[in-house]
């Protein structure tokens, strides 16, 4: 039993490192991730690397292409719409179940995450933006008695992490996210749950609209910089 556990832990560690490398741009869209090269870089066999790549494919960060292997996925308008449609449906439902059960400790935890988010924004710490955003949203749903839905939302947040970082690279968007997260905490603290759910839905939709604009412009910007 010990060896399989060690193997799964190794594969999970590779997933975390590869995910981070994709999100921070070390492996840009279109990059080929070769199993043998990655295995050599991490000092492991190809088996845990292959399992890690399958997990990243499930998260939408890579595509497994016949004869080519794993390719880092392109930024996709269709994927944004798919992910944010699901988030807009599922997250307010989770919040409606979770918010009435919040305790003082829960609000302290939300406040702590929000403070760290503010620090990351001020320091322009790109590597922390997406993770703290996901941590904040999942903390809102901690008491929702729907573990399967929470797992789906966590996966959606991991997929949208890449886009969230792109969106938050805009100074105005960073300030907006900070204010809207603070407002969500305030609404939950006041037990205005229905209004908090409506505001959360608006927050998710606003991020989606902003992202669609940013991603639509991004290819033009890259072409201009390359010319």
JSON list of C-alpha atoms in Angstrom, two decimals:
[
{"chain": "A", "resi": 1, "resn": "UNK", "atom": "CA", "xyz": [0.00, 0.00, 0.00]},
{"chain": "A", "resi": 2, "resn": "UNK", "atom": "CA", "xyz": [2.90, 2.39, 0.63]},
{"chain": "A", "resi": 3, "resn": "UNK", "atom": "CA", "xyz": [4.29, 2.36, -2.90]},
{"chain": "A", "resi": 4, "resn": "UNK", "atom": "CA", "xyz": [1.02, 3.37, -4.71]},
{"chain": "A", "resi": 5, "resn": "UNK", "atom": "CA", "xyz": [0.52, 6.19, -2.23]},
{"chain": "A", "resi": 6, "resn": "UNK", "atom": "CA", "xyz": [4.04, 7.44, -2.87]},
{"chain": "A", "resi": 7, "resn": "UNK", "atom": "CA", "xyz": [3.43, 7.21, -6.62]},
{"chain": "A", "resi": 8, "resn": "UNK", "atom": "CA", "xyz": [0.17, 9.18, -6.43]},
{"chain": "A", "resi": 9, "resn": "UNK", "atom": "CA", "xyz": [1.83, 11.82, -4.29]},
{"chain": "A", "resi": 10, "resn": "UNK", "atom": "CA", "xyz": [4.64, 12.15, -6.84]},
{"chain": "A", "resi": 11, "resn": "UNK", "atom": "CA", "xyz": [2.17, 12.52, -9.71]},
{"chain": "A", "resi": 12, "resn": "UNK", "atom": "CA", "xyz": [0.22, 15.18, -7.77]},
{"chain": "A", "resi": 13, "resn": "UNK", "atom": "CA", "xyz": [3.43, 17.13, -7.13]},
{"chain": "A", "resi": 14, "resn": "UNK", "atom": "CA", "xyz": [4.23, 17.11, -10.85]},
{"chain": "A", "resi": 15, "resn": "UNK", "atom": "CA", "xyz": [0.68, 18.32, -11.61]},
{"chain": "A", "resi": 16, "resn": "UNK", "atom": "CA", "xyz": [1.17, 21.25, -9.24]},
{"chain": "A", "resi": 17, "resn": "UNK", "atom": "CA", "xyz": [4.52, 22.23, -10.75]},
{"chain": "A", "resi": 18, "resn": "UNK", "atom": "CA", "xyz": [3.38, 21.90, -14.36]},
{"chain": "A", "resi": 19, "resn": "UNK", "atom": "CA", "xyz": [0.15, 23.78, -13.65]},
{"chain": "A", "resi": 20, "resn": "UNK", "atom": "CA", "xyz": [2.14, 26.63, -12.10]},
{"chain": "A", "resi": 21, "resn": "UNK", "atom": "CA", "xyz": [4.55, 26.69, -15.05]},
{"chain": "A", "resi": 22, "resn": "UNK", "atom": "CA", "xyz": [1.65, 26.94, -17.51]},
{"chain": "A", "resi": 23, "resn": "UNK", "atom": "CA", "xyz": [-0.13, 29.62, -15.52]},
{"chain": "A", "resi": 24, "resn": "UNK", "atom": "CA", "xyz": [2.96, 31.81, -15.10]},
{"chain": "A", "resi": 25, "resn": "UNK", "atom": "CA", "xyz": [3.82, 31.54, -18.80]},
{"chain": "A", "resi": 26, "resn": "UNK", "atom": "CA", "xyz": [6.90, 29.32, -18.51]},
{"chain": "A", "resi": 27, "resn": "UNK", "atom": "CA", "xyz": [5.09, 27.04, -20.95]},
{"chain": "A", "resi": 28, "resn": "UNK", "atom": "CA", "xyz": [3.05, 29.36, -23.20]},
{"chain": "A", "resi": 29, "resn": "UNK", "atom": "CA", "xyz": [0.07, 28.30, -25.28]},
{"chain": "A", "resi": 30, "resn": "UNK", "atom": "CA", "xyz": [1.08, 25.93, -28.08]},
{"chain": "A", "resi": 31, "resn": "UNK", "atom": "CA", "xyz": [4.12, 24.55, -26.22]},
{"chain": "A", "resi": 32, "resn": "UNK", "atom": "CA", "xyz": [4.71, 20.81, -26.53]},
{"chain": "A", "resi": 33, "resn": "UNK", "atom": "CA", "xyz": [5.21, 19.00, -23.22]},
{"chain": "A", "resi": 34, "resn": "UNK", "atom": "CA", "xyz": [7.31, 15.91, -23.94]},
{"chain": "A", "resi": 35, "resn": "UNK", "atom": "CA", "xyz": [7.01, 13.12, -21.40]},
{"chain": "A", "resi": 36, "resn": "UNK", "atom": "CA", "xyz": [10.63, 12.01, -21.71]},
{"chain": "A", "resi": 37, "resn": "UNK", "atom": "CA", "xyz": [11.99, 15.54, -21.29]},
{"chain": "A", "resi": 38, "resn": "UNK", "atom": "CA", "xyz": [9.76, 16.23, -18.31]},
{"chain": "A", "resi": 39, "resn": "UNK", "atom": "CA", "xyz": [10.63, 12.90, -16.74]},
{"chain": "A", "resi": 40, "resn": "UNK", "atom": "CA", "xyz": [14.32, 13.73, -17.07]},
{"chain": "A", "resi": 41, "resn": "UNK", "atom": "CA", "xyz": [13.78, 17.24, -15.67]},
{"chain": "A", "resi": 42, "resn": "UNK", "atom": "CA", "xyz": [11.92, 15.91, -12.62]},
{"chain": "A", "resi": 43, "resn": "UNK", "atom": "CA", "xyz": [14.10, 12.83, -12.23]},
{"chain": "A", "resi": 44, "resn": "UNK", "atom": "CA", "xyz": [11.17, 10.41, -12.56]},
{"chain": "A", "resi": 45, "resn": "UNK", "atom": "CA", "xyz": [9.85, 7.82, -14.97]},
{"chain": "A", "resi": 46, "resn": "UNK", "atom": "CA", "xyz": [7.33, 8.72, -17.67]},
{"chain": "A", "resi": 47, "resn": "UNK", "atom": "CA", "xyz": [4.44, 7.09, -15.77]},
{"chain": "A", "resi": 48, "resn": "UNK", "atom": "CA", "xyz": [3.79, 9.85, -13.17]},
{"chain": "A", "resi": 49, "resn": "UNK", "atom": "CA", "xyz": [4.42, 12.47, -15.86]},
{"chain": "A", "resi": 50, "resn": "UNK", "atom": "CA", "xyz": [1.81, 10.87, -18.11]},
{"chain": "A", "resi": 51, "resn": "UNK", "atom": "CA", "xyz": [-0.70, 10.77, -15.24]},
{"chain": "A", "resi": 52, "resn": "UNK", "atom": "CA", "xyz": [0.01, 14.43, -14.48]},
{"chain": "A", "resi": 53, "resn": "UNK", "atom": "CA", "xyz": [-0.59, 15.39, -18.11]},
{"chain": "A", "resi": 54, "resn": "UNK", "atom": "CA", "xyz": [-3.93, 13.53, -18.11]},
{"chain": "A", "resi": 55, "resn": "UNK", "atom": "CA", "xyz": [-4.95, 15.51, -15.02]},
{"chain": "A", "resi": 56, "resn": "UNK", "atom": "CA", "xyz": [-3.97, 18.79, -16.69]},
{"chain": "A", "resi": 57, "resn": "UNK", "atom": "CA", "xyz": [-5.97, 17.75, -19.73]},
{"chain": "A", "resi": 58, "resn": "UNK", "atom": "CA", "xyz": [-9.02, 17.27, -17.48]},
{"chain": "A", "resi": 59, "resn": "UNK", "atom": "CA", "xyz": [-8.46, 20.81, -16.17]},
{"chain": "A", "resi": 60, "resn": "UNK", "atom": "CA", "xyz": [-8.32, 22.17, -19.72]},
{"chain": "A", "resi": 61, "resn": "UNK", "atom": "CA", "xyz": [-4.72, 23.37, -19.49]},
{"chain": "A", "resi": 62, "resn": "UNK", "atom": "CA", "xyz": [-3.33, 20.91, -22.05]},
{"chain": "A", "resi": 63, "resn": "UNK", "atom": "CA", "xyz": [-4.62, 18.95, -25.05]},
{"chain": "A", "resi": 64, "resn": "UNK", "atom": "CA", "xyz": [-3.45, 15.40, -25.76]},
{"chain": "A", "resi": 65, "resn": "UNK", "atom": "CA", "xyz": [-2.93, 15.31, -29.53]},
{"chain": "A", "resi": 66, "resn": "UNK", "atom": "CA", "xyz": [-2.25, 12.01, -31.40]},
{"chain": "A", "resi": 67, "resn": "UNK", "atom": "CA", "xyz": [1.34, 11.79, -32.68]},
{"chain": "A", "resi": 68, "resn": "UNK", "atom": "CA", "xyz": [2.24, 15.03, -30.89]},
{"chain": "A", "resi": 69, "resn": "UNK", "atom": "CA", "xyz": [1.52, 14.37, -27.24]},
{"chain": "A", "resi": 70, "resn": "UNK", "atom": "CA", "xyz": [0.55, 17.08, -24.76]},
{"chain": "A", "resi": 71, "resn": "UNK", "atom": "CA", "xyz": [0.18, 20.63, -26.05]},
{"chain": "A", "resi": 72, "resn": "UNK", "atom": "CA", "xyz": [-0.50, 23.64, -23.82]},
{"chain": "A", "resi": 73, "resn": "UNK", "atom": "CA", "xyz": [-4.03, 24.81, -24.66]},
{"chain": "A", "resi": 74, "resn": "UNK", "atom": "CA", "xyz": [-4.65, 28.09, -26.46]},
{"chain": "A", "resi": 75, "resn": "UNK", "atom": "CA", "xyz": [-6.65, 30.81, -24.78]},
{"chain": "A", "resi": 76, "resn": "UNK", "atom": "CA", "xyz": [-10.24, 30.05, -25.75]},
{"chain": "A", "resi": 77, "resn": "UNK", "atom": "CA", "xyz": [-13.32, 32.27, -25.87]},
{"chain": "A", "resi": 78, "resn": "UNK", "atom": "CA", "xyz": [-15.51, 29.16, -25.98]},
{"chain": "A", "resi": 79, "resn": "UNK", "atom": "CA", "xyz": [-13.86, 27.78, -22.85]},
{"chain": "A", "resi": 80, "resn": "UNK", "atom": "CA", "xyz": [-14.36, 31.07, -21.00]},
{"chain": "A", "resi": 81, "resn": "UNK", "atom": "CA", "xyz": [-18.07, 31.02, -21.82]},
{"chain": "A", "resi": 82, "resn": "UNK", "atom": "CA", "xyz": [-18.39, 27.36, -20.84]},
{"chain": "A", "resi": 83, "resn": "UNK", "atom": "CA", "xyz": [-16.56, 27.75, -17.53]},
{"chain": "A", "resi": 84, "resn": "UNK", "atom": "CA", "xyz": [-18.25, 30.99, -16.51]},
{"chain": "A", "resi": 85, "resn": "UNK", "atom": "CA", "xyz": [-21.73, 29.75, -17.48]},
{"chain": "A", "resi": 86, "resn": "UNK", "atom": "CA", "xyz": [-21.24, 26.87, -15.06]},
{"chain": "A", "resi": 87, "resn": "UNK", "atom": "CA", "xyz": [-19.74, 29.08, -12.35]},
{"chain": "A", "resi": 88, "resn": "UNK", "atom": "CA", "xyz": [-22.65, 31.52, -12.59]},
{"chain": "A", "resi": 89, "resn": "UNK", "atom": "CA", "xyz": [-25.11, 28.66, -12.07]},
{"chain": "A", "resi": 90, "resn": "UNK", "atom": "CA", "xyz": [-23.30, 26.68, -9.38]},
{"chain": "A", "resi": 91, "resn": "UNK", "atom": "CA", "xyz": [-21.56, 29.21, -7.15]},
{"chain": "A", "resi": 92, "resn": "UNK", "atom": "CA", "xyz": [-24.60, 31.26, -6.06]},
{"chain": "A", "resi": 93, "resn": "UNK", "atom": "CA", "xyz": [-26.34, 27.98, -5.15]},
{"chain": "A", "resi": 94, "resn": "UNK", "atom": "CA", "xyz": [-23.40, 26.98, -2.96]},
{"chain": "A", "resi": 95, "resn": "UNK", "atom": "CA", "xyz": [-23.25, 30.39, -1.33]},
{"chain": "A", "resi": 96, "resn": "UNK", "atom": "CA", "xyz": [-26.99, 30.27, -0.54]},
{"chain": "A", "resi": 97, "resn": "UNK", "atom": "CA", "xyz": [-26.38, 27.03, 1.39]},
{"chain": "A", "resi": 98, "resn": "UNK", "atom": "CA", "xyz": [-23.12, 28.09, 3.03]},
{"chain": "A", "resi": 99, "resn": "UNK", "atom": "CA", "xyz": [-23.57, 31.74, 4.08]},
{"chain": "A", "resi": 100, "resn": "UNK", "atom": "CA", "xyz": [-26.29, 31.17, 6.72]},
{"chain": "A", "resi": 101, "resn": "UNK", "atom": "CA", "xyz": [-23.91, 28.79, 8.50]},
{"chain": "A", "resi": 102, "resn": "UNK", "atom": "CA", "xyz": [-20.94, 31.18, 8.70]},
{"chain": "A", "resi": 103, "resn": "UNK", "atom": "CA", "xyz": [-19.29, 31.60, 12.10]},
{"chain": "A", "resi": 104, "resn": "UNK", "atom": "CA", "xyz": [-16.96, 34.26, 13.43]},
{"chain": "A", "resi": 105, "resn": "UNK", "atom": "CA", "xyz": [-14.03, 32.03, 12.54]},
{"chain": "A", "resi": 106, "resn": "UNK", "atom": "CA", "xyz": [-15.28, 31.77, 8.97]},
{"chain": "A", "resi": 107, "resn": "UNK", "atom": "CA", "xyz": [-15.36, 35.55, 8.62]},
{"chain": "A", "resi": 108, "resn": "UNK", "atom": "CA", "xyz": [-11.88, 35.82, 10.11]},
{"chain": "A", "resi": 109, "resn": "UNK", "atom": "CA", "xyz": [-10.69, 33.34, 7.48]},
{"chain": "A", "resi": 110, "resn": "UNK", "atom": "CA", "xyz": [-12.35, 35.31, 4.66]},
{"chain": "A", "resi": 111, "resn": "UNK", "atom": "CA", "xyz": [-10.84, 38.53, 5.96]},
{"chain": "A", "resi": 112, "resn": "UNK", "atom": "CA", "xyz": [-7.38, 36.93, 6.10]},
{"chain": "A", "resi": 113, "resn": "UNK", "atom": "CA", "xyz": [-7.63, 35.69, 2.51]},
{"chain": "A", "resi": 114, "resn": "UNK", "atom": "CA", "xyz": [-8.85, 39.11, 1.40]},
{"chain": "A", "resi": 115, "resn": "UNK", "atom": "CA", "xyz": [-5.88, 40.80, 3.09]},
{"chain": "A", "resi": 116, "resn": "UNK", "atom": "CA", "xyz": [-3.47, 38.41, 1.38]},
{"chain": "A", "resi": 117, "resn": "UNK", "atom": "CA", "xyz": [-5.21, 39.12, -1.92]},
{"chain": "A", "resi": 118, "resn": "UNK", "atom": "CA", "xyz": [-4.73, 42.87, -1.36]},
{"chain": "A", "resi": 119, "resn": "UNK", "atom": "CA", "xyz": [-1.04, 42.32, -0.60]},
{"chain": "A", "resi": 120, "resn": "UNK", "atom": "CA", "xyz": [-0.56, 40.19, -3.72]},
{"chain": "A", "resi": 121, "resn": "UNK", "atom": "CA", "xyz": [-2.20, 42.88, -5.85]},
{"chain": "A", "resi": 122, "resn": "UNK", "atom": "CA", "xyz": [-0.04, 45.66, -4.41]},
{"chain": "A", "resi": 123, "resn": "UNK", "atom": "CA", "xyz": [3.09, 43.55, -4.89]},
{"chain": "A", "resi": 124, "resn": "UNK", "atom": "CA", "xyz": [1.89, 42.46, -8.36]},
{"chain": "A", "resi": 125, "resn": "UNK", "atom": "CA", "xyz": [2.57, 38.89, -7.29]},
{"chain": "A", "resi": 126, "resn": "UNK", "atom": "CA", "xyz": [1.05, 37.16, -10.30]},
{"chain": "A", "resi": 127, "resn": "UNK", "atom": "CA", "xyz": [1.73, 33.65, -8.99]},
{"chain": "A", "resi": 128, "resn": "UNK", "atom": "CA", "xyz": [-0.60, 34.23, -6.02]},
{"chain": "A", "resi": 129, "resn": "UNK", "atom": "CA", "xyz": [-3.52, 36.09, -7.65]},
{"chain": "A", "resi": 130, "resn": "UNK", "atom": "CA", "xyz": [-5.35, 33.10, -9.07]},
{"chain": "A", "resi": 131, "resn": "UNK", "atom": "CA", "xyz": [-4.79, 30.82, -6.07]},
{"chain": "A", "resi": 132, "resn": "UNK", "atom": "CA", "xyz": [-5.99, 33.44, -3.59]},
{"chain": "A", "resi": 133, "resn": "UNK", "atom": "CA", "xyz": [-9.02, 34.14, -5.77]},
{"chain": "A", "resi": 134, "resn": "UNK", "atom": "CA", "xyz": [-9.87, 30.43, -5.77]},
{"chain": "A", "resi": 135, "resn": "UNK", "atom": "CA", "xyz": [-9.23, 30.20, -2.01]},
{"chain": "A", "resi": 136, "resn": "UNK", "atom": "CA", "xyz": [-11.59, 33.13, -1.42]},
{"chain": "A", "resi": 137, "resn": "UNK", "atom": "CA", "xyz": [-14.41, 31.65, -3.48]},
{"chain": "A", "resi": 138, "resn": "UNK", "atom": "CA", "xyz": [-14.06, 28.18, -1.97]},
{"chain": "A", "resi": 139, "resn": "UNK", "atom": "CA", "xyz": [-14.07, 29.69, 1.54]},
{"chain": "A", "resi": 140, "resn": "UNK", "atom": "CA", "xyz": [-17.46, 31.18, 0.70]},
{"chain": "A", "resi": 141, "resn": "UNK", "atom": "CA", "xyz": [-18.84, 27.70, 0.01]},
{"chain": "A", "resi": 142, "resn": "UNK", "atom": "CA", "xyz": [-17.20, 25.78, 2.85]},
{"chain": "A", "resi": 143, "resn": "UNK", "atom": "CA", "xyz": [-20.47, 24.92, 4.62]},
{"chain": "A", "resi": 144, "resn": "UNK", "atom": "CA", "xyz": [-22.49, 24.00, 1.53]},
{"chain": "A", "resi": 145, "resn": "UNK", "atom": "CA", "xyz": [-23.56, 20.34, 1.96]},
{"chain": "A", "resi": 146, "resn": "UNK", "atom": "CA", "xyz": [-22.89, 19.55, -1.71]},
{"chain": "A", "resi": 147, "resn": "UNK", "atom": "CA", "xyz": [-19.35, 18.11, -1.83]},
{"chain": "A", "resi": 148, "resn": "UNK", "atom": "CA", "xyz": [-19.67, 17.00, -5.46]},
{"chain": "A", "resi": 149, "resn": "UNK", "atom": "CA", "xyz": [-20.71, 20.49, -6.58]},
{"chain": "A", "resi": 150, "resn": "UNK", "atom": "CA", "xyz": [-17.89, 22.04, -4.56]},
{"chain": "A", "resi": 151, "resn": "UNK", "atom": "CA", "xyz": [-15.42, 19.70, -6.26]},
{"chain": "A", "resi": 152, "resn": "UNK", "atom": "CA", "xyz": [-16.76, 20.73, -9.68]},
{"chain": "A", "resi": 153, "resn": "UNK", "atom": "CA", "xyz": [-16.47, 24.42, -8.78]},
{"chain": "A", "resi": 154, "resn": "UNK", "atom": "CA", "xyz": [-12.91, 23.93, -7.55]},
{"chain": "A", "resi": 155, "resn": "UNK", "atom": "CA", "xyz": [-12.04, 22.38, -10.91]},
{"chain": "A", "resi": 156, "resn": "UNK", "atom": "CA", "xyz": [-13.70, 25.29, -12.72]},
{"chain": "A", "resi": 157, "resn": "UNK", "atom": "CA", "xyz": [-11.73, 27.78, -10.62]},
{"chain": "A", "resi": 158, "resn": "UNK", "atom": "CA", "xyz": [-8.49, 25.95, -11.43]},
{"chain": "A", "resi": 159, "resn": "UNK", "atom": "CA", "xyz": [-9.34, 26.09, -15.13]},
{"chain": "A", "resi": 160, "resn": "UNK", "atom": "CA", "xyz": [-10.25, 29.78, -14.99]},
{"chain": "A", "resi": 161, "resn": "UNK", "atom": "CA", "xyz": [-7.09, 30.58, -12.98]},
{"chain": "A", "resi": 162, "resn": "UNK", "atom": "CA", "xyz": [-5.17, 31.11, -16.20]},
{"chain": "A", "resi": 163, "resn": "UNK", "atom": "CA", "xyz": [-7.77, 33.58, -17.44]},
{"chain": "A", "resi": 164, "resn": "UNK", "atom": "CA", "xyz": [-8.13, 35.27, -14.06]},
{"chain": "A", "resi": 165, "resn": "UNK", "atom": "CA", "xyz": [-4.43, 36.12, -14.06]},
{"chain": "A", "resi": 166, "resn": "UNK", "atom": "CA", "xyz": [-4.74, 37.61, -17.52]},
{"chain": "A", "resi": 167, "resn": "UNK", "atom": "CA", "xyz": [-7.77, 39.65, -16.49]},
{"chain": "A", "resi": 168, "resn": "UNK", "atom": "CA", "xyz": [-6.16, 40.84, -13.24]},
{"chain": "A", "resi": 169, "resn": "UNK", "atom": "CA", "xyz": [-3.10, 42.08, -15.12]},
{"chain": "A", "resi": 170, "resn": "UNK", "atom": "CA", "xyz": [-5.27, 45.15, -15.71]},
{"chain": "A", "resi": 171, "resn": "UNK", "atom": "CA", "xyz": [-4.94, 47.63, -12.81]},
{"chain": "A", "resi": 172, "resn": "UNK", "atom": "CA", "xyz": [-8.61, 48.60, -12.98]},
{"chain": "A", "resi": 173, "resn": "UNK", "atom": "CA", "xyz": [-9.67, 44.95, -12.83]},
{"chain": "A", "resi": 174, "resn": "UNK", "atom": "CA", "xyz": [-7.49, 44.36, -9.77]},
{"chain": "A", "resi": 175, "resn": "UNK", "atom": "CA", "xyz": [-9.15, 47.23, -7.92]},
{"chain": "A", "resi": 176, "resn": "UNK", "atom": "CA", "xyz": [-12.61, 46.03, -8.94]},
{"chain": "A", "resi": 177, "resn": "UNK", "atom": "CA", "xyz": [-11.96, 42.47, -7.75]},
{"chain": "A", "resi": 178, "resn": "UNK", "atom": "CA", "xyz": [-10.67, 43.75, -4.41]},
{"chain": "A", "resi": 179, "resn": "UNK", "atom": "CA", "xyz": [-13.77, 45.92, -3.84]},
{"chain": "A", "resi": 180, "resn": "UNK", "atom": "CA", "xyz": [-16.24, 43.26, -4.95]},
{"chain": "A", "resi": 181, "resn": "UNK", "atom": "CA", "xyz": [-14.70, 40.60, -2.71]},
{"chain": "A", "resi": 182, "resn": "UNK", "atom": "CA", "xyz": [-14.94, 43.01, 0.23]},
{"chain": "A", "resi": 183, "resn": "UNK", "atom": "CA", "xyz": [-18.60, 43.72, -0.62]},
{"chain": "A", "resi": 184, "resn": "UNK", "atom": "CA", "xyz": [-19.38, 40.00, -0.72]},
{"chain": "A", "resi": 185, "resn": "UNK", "atom": "CA", "xyz": [-17.91, 39.57, 2.75]},
{"chain": "A", "resi": 186, "resn": "UNK", "atom": "CA", "xyz": [-19.94, 42.54, 4.02]},
{"chain": "A", "resi": 187, "resn": "UNK", "atom": "CA", "xyz": [-23.21, 41.17, 2.59]},
{"chain": "A", "resi": 188, "resn": "UNK", "atom": "CA", "xyz": [-22.59, 37.74, 4.13]},
{"chain": "A", "resi": 189, "resn": "UNK", "atom": "CA", "xyz": [-21.66, 39.28, 7.48]},
{"chain": "A", "resi": 190, "resn": "UNK", "atom": "CA", "xyz": [-24.95, 41.21, 7.42]},
{"chain": "A", "resi": 191, "resn": "UNK", "atom": "CA", "xyz": [-26.74, 37.94, 6.55]},
{"chain": "A", "resi": 192, "resn": "UNK", "atom": "CA", "xyz": [-28.13, 39.49, 3.38]},
{"chain": "A", "resi": 193, "resn": "UNK", "atom": "CA", "xyz": [-27.79, 36.13, 1.70]},
{"chain": "A", "resi": 194, "resn": "UNK", "atom": "CA", "xyz": [-30.12, 36.64, -1.26]},
{"chain": "A", "resi": 195, "resn": "UNK", "atom": "CA", "xyz": [-28.40, 39.92, -2.15]},
{"chain": "A", "resi": 196, "resn": "UNK", "atom": "CA", "xyz": [-24.98, 38.27, -1.71]},
{"chain": "A", "resi": 197, "resn": "UNK", "atom": "CA", "xyz": [-25.99, 35.54, -4.18]},
{"chain": "A", "resi": 198, "resn": "UNK", "atom": "CA", "xyz": [-27.24, 38.08, -6.70]},
{"chain": "A", "resi": 199, "resn": "UNK", "atom": "CA", "xyz": [-24.06, 40.11, -6.32]},
{"chain": "A", "resi": 200, "resn": "UNK", "atom": "CA", "xyz": [-21.90, 36.99, -6.70]},
{"chain": "A", "resi": 201, "resn": "UNK", "atom": "CA", "xyz": [-23.66, 36.16, -9.97]},
{"chain": "A", "resi": 202, "resn": "UNK", "atom": "CA", "xyz": [-23.07, 39.73, -11.19]},
{"chain": "A", "resi": 203, "resn": "UNK", "atom": "CA", "xyz": [-19.42, 39.51, -10.10]},
{"chain": "A", "resi": 204, "resn": "UNK", "atom": "CA", "xyz": [-18.85, 36.29, -12.08]},
{"chain": "A", "resi": 205, "resn": "UNK", "atom": "CA", "xyz": [-20.61, 37.69, -15.15]},
{"chain": "A", "resi": 206, "resn": "UNK", "atom": "CA", "xyz": [-18.59, 40.95, -15.01]},
{"chain": "A", "resi": 207, "resn": "UNK", "atom": "CA", "xyz": [-15.33, 38.98, -14.88]},
{"chain": "A", "resi": 208, "resn": "UNK", "atom": "CA", "xyz": [-16.48, 36.93, -17.88]},
{"chain": "A", "resi": 209, "resn": "UNK", "atom": "CA", "xyz": [-17.25, 40.03, -19.96]},
{"chain": "A", "resi": 210, "resn": "UNK", "atom": "CA", "xyz": [-13.92, 41.60, -19.05]},
{"chain": "A", "resi": 211, "resn": "UNK", "atom": "CA", "xyz": [-12.07, 38.39, -19.93]},
{"chain": "A", "resi": 212, "resn": "UNK", "atom": "CA", "xyz": [-13.76, 38.08, -23.31]},
{"chain": "A", "resi": 213, "resn": "UNK", "atom": "CA", "xyz": [-12.53, 41.54, -24.18]},
{"chain": "A", "resi": 214, "resn": "UNK", "atom": "CA", "xyz": [-9.01, 40.90, -22.88]},
{"chain": "A", "resi": 215, "resn": "UNK", "atom": "CA", "xyz": [-8.61, 37.55, -24.67]},
{"chain": "A", "resi": 216, "resn": "UNK", "atom": "CA", "xyz": [-10.06, 38.94, -27.91]},
{"chain": "A", "resi": 217, "resn": "UNK", "atom": "CA", "xyz": [-7.44, 41.73, -27.83]},
{"chain": "A", "resi": 218, "resn": "UNK", "atom": "CA", "xyz": [-4.52, 39.55, -26.70]},
{"chain": "A", "resi": 219, "resn": "UNK", "atom": "CA", "xyz": [-3.74, 37.91, -30.07]},
{"chain": "A", "resi": 220, "resn": "UNK", "atom": "CA", "xyz": [-3.67, 41.34, -31.75]},
{"chain": "A", "resi": 221, "resn": "UNK", "atom": "CA", "xyz": [-1.30, 42.63, -29.09]},
{"chain": "A", "resi": 222, "resn": "UNK", "atom": "CA", "xyz": [1.03, 39.64, -29.56]},
{"chain": "A", "resi": 223, "resn": "UNK", "atom": "CA", "xyz": [1.11, 40.13, -33.32]},
{"chain": "A", "resi": 224, "resn": "UNK", "atom": "CA", "xyz": [1.89, 43.80, -32.90]},
{"chain": "A", "resi": 225, "resn": "UNK", "atom": "CA", "xyz": [4.74, 43.09, -30.48]},
{"chain": "A", "resi": 226, "resn": "UNK", "atom": "CA", "xyz": [6.20, 40.47, -32.85]},
{"chain": "A", "resi": 227, "resn": "UNK", "atom": "CA", "xyz": [6.17, 42.75, -35.90]}
]
